[in-house]
PDB file of C-alpha atoms in Angstrom:
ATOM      1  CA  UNK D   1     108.344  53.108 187.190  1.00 83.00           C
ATOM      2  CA  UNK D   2     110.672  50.978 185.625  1.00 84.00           C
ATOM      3  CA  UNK D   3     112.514  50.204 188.786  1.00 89.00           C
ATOM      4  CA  UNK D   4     109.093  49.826 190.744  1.00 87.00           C
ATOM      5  CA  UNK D   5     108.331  47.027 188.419  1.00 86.00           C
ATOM      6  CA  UNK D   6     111.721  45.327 188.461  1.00 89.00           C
ATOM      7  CA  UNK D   7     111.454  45.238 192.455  1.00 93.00           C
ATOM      8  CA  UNK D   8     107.868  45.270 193.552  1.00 91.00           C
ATOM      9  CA  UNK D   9     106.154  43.393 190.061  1.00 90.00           C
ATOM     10  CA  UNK D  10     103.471  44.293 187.858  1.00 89.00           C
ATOM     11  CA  UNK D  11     101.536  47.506 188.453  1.00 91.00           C
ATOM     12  CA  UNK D  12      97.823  46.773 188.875  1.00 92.00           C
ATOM     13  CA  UNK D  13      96.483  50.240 189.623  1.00 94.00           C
ATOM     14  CA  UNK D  14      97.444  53.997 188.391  1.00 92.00           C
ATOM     15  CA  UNK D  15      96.167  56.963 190.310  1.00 95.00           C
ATOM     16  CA  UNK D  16      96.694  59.456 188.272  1.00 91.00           C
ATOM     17  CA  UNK D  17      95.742  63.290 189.313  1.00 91.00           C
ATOM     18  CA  UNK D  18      97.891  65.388 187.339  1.00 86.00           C
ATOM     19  CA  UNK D  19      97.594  68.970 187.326  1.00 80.00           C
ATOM     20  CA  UNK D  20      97.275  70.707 183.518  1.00 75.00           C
ATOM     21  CA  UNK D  21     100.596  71.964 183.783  1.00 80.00           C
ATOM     22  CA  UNK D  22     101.683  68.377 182.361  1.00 81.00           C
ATOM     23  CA  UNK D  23      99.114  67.692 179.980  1.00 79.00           C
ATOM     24  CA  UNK D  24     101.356  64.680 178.520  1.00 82.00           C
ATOM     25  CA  UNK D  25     101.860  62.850 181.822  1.00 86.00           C
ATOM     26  CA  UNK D  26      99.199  60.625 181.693  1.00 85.00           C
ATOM     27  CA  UNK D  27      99.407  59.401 178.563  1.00 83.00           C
ATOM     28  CA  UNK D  28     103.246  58.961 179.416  1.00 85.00           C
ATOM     29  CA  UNK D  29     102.472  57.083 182.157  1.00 86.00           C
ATOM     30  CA  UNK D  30     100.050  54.988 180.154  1.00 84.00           C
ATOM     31  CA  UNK D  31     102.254  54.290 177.990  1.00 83.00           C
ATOM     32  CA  UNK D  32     105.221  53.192 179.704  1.00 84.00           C
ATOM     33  CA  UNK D  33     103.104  50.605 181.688  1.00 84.00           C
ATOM     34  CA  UNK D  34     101.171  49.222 178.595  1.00 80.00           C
ATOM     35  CA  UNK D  35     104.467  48.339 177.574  1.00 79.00           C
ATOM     36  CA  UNK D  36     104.949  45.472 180.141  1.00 82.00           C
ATOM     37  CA  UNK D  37     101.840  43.645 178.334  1.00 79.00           C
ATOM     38  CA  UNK D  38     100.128  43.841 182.085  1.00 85.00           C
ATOM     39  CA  UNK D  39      96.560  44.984 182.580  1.00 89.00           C
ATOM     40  CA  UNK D  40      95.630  47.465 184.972  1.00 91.00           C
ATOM     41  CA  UNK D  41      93.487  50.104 185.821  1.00 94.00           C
ATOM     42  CA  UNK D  42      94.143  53.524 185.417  1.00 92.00           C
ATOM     43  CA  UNK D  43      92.090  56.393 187.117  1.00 95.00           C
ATOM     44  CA  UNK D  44      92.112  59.587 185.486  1.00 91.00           C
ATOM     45  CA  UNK D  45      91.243  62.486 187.569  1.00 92.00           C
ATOM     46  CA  UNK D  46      90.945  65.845 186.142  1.00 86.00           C
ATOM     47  CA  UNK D  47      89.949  68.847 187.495  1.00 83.00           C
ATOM     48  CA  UNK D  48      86.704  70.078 187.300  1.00 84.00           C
ATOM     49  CA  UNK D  49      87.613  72.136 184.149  1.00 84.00           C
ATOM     50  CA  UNK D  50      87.142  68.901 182.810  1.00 81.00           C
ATOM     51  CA  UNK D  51      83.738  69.555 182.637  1.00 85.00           C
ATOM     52  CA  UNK D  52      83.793  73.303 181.059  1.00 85.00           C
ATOM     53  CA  UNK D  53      80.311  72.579 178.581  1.00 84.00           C
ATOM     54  CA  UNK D  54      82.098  75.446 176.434  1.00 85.00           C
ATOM     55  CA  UNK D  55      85.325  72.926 175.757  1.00 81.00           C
ATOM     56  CA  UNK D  56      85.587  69.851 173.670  1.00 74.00           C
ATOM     57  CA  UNK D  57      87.990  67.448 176.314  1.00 68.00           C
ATOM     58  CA  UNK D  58      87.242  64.183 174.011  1.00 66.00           C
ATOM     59  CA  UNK D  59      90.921  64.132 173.199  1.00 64.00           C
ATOM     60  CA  UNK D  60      92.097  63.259 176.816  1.00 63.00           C
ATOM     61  CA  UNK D  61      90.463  60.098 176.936  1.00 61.00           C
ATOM     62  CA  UNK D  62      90.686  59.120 173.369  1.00 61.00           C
ATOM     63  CA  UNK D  63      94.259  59.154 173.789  1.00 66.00           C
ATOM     64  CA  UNK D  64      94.484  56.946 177.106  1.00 69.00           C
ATOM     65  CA  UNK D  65      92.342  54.573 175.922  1.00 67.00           C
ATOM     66  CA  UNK D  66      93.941  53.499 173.134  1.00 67.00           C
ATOM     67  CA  UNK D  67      96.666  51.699 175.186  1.00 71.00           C
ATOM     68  CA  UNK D  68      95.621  47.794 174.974  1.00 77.00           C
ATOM     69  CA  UNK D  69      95.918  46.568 178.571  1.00 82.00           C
ATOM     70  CA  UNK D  70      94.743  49.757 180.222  1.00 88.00           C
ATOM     71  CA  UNK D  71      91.508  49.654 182.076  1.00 91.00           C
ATOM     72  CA  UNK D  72      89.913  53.345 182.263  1.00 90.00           C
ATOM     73  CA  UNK D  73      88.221  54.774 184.619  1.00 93.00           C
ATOM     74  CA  UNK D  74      87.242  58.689 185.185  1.00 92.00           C
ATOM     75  CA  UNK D  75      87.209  60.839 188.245  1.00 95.00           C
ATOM     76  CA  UNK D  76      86.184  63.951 188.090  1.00 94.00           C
ATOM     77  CA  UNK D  77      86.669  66.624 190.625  1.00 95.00           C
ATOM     78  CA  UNK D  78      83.776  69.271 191.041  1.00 95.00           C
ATOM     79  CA  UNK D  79      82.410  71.123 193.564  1.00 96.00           C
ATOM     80  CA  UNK D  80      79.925  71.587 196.286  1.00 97.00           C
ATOM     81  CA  UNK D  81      77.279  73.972 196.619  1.00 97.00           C
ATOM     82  CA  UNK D  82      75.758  74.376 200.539  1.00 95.00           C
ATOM     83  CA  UNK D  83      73.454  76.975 200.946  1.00 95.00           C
ATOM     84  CA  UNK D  84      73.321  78.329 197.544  1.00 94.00           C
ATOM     85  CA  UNK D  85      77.103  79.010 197.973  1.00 96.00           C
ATOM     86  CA  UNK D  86      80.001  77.368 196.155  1.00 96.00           C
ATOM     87  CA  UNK D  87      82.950  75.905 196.896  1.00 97.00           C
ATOM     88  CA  UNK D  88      85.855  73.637 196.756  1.00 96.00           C
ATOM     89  CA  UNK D  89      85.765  70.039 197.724  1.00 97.00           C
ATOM     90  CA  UNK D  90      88.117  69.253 200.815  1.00 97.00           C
ATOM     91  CA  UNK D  91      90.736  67.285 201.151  1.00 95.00           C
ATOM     92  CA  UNK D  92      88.678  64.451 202.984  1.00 97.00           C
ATOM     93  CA  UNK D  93      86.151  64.936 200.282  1.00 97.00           C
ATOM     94  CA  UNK D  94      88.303  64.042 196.961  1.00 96.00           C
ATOM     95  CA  UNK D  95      90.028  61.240 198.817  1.00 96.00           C
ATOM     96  CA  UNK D  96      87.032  59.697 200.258  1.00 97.00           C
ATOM     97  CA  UNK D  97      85.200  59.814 196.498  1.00 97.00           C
ATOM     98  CA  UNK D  98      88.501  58.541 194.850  1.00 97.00           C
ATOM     99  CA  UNK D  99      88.770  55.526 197.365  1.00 97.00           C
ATOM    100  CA  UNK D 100      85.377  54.880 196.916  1.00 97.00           C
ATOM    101  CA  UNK D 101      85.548  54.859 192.800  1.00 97.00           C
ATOM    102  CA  UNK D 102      88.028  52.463 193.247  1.00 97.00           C
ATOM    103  CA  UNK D 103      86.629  49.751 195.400  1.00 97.00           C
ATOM    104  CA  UNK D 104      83.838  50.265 193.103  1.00 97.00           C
ATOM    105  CA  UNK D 105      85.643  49.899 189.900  1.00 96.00           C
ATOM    106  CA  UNK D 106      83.394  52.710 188.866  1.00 92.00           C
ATOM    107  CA  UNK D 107      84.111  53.607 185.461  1.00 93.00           C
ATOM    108  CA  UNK D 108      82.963  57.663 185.161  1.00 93.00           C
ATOM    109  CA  UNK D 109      82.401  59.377 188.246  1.00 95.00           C
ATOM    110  CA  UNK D 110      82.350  62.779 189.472  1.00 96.00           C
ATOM    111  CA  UNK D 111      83.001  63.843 193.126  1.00 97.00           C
ATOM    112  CA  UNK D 112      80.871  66.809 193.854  1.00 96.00           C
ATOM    113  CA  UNK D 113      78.782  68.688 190.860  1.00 95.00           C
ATOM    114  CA  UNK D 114      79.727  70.570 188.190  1.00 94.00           C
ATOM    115  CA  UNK D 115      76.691  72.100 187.913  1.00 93.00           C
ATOM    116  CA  UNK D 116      75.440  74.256 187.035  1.00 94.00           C
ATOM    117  CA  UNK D 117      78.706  75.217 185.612  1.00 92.00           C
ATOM    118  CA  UNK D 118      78.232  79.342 186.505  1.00 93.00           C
ATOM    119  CA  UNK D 119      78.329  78.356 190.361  1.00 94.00           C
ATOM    120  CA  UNK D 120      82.125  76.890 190.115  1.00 94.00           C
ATOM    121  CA  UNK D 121      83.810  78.792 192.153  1.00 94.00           C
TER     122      UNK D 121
END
């Protein structure tokens, strides 16, 4: 990042879908960009575990948000149900509802459903 900054300038907008496996890479990220003193925008996109009713994911946020010149925005990644079956979103899908978030500035979003919760498949 560092060099990115050095050659290209300031970083407006983060992207940021980051698999659980690195649960601190966000706020790394975050972090490492709030130090330039440069706002931007940064969309987290969790999966749609996110959205588990039976977990408490407050944290996440809390944490991101308390950087001062990041801008948050949400993204959440459900699922579809067609014909009272479940399934992933494609490819297509996900990128076509993160594009859209962002030309939209839209601040919490989710692609898909994620409910009812027992039909995630």
């Amino acid at each position: 990042m560092q060099s990115a900054v050095k050659k290209f300038g300031n970083i407006d907008l983060v992207v940021s879908w980051i698999h659980s496996s690195a649960p601190l890479a966000p706020n790394t990220i975050a972090d490492k960009l709030s130090s330039y003193d440069h706002s931007f925008r940064f969309f987290d996109i969790p999966g749609s575990a996110y959205a588990d009713p039976s977990k408490d994911n407050s944290e996440r946020k809390s944490k991101l948000i308390e950087n001062k010149n990041l801008q948050y925005r949400k993204i959440i990644l459900g699922f579809k149900i067609e014909d009272n079956i479940s399934r992933w979103l494609t490819n297509y899908e996900i990128s076509s509802g993160v594009i859209d978030a962002i030309r939209e500035d839209i601040k919490e979003t989710v692609i898909g459903t994620v409910s009812p919760w027992e039909m995630r498949p």
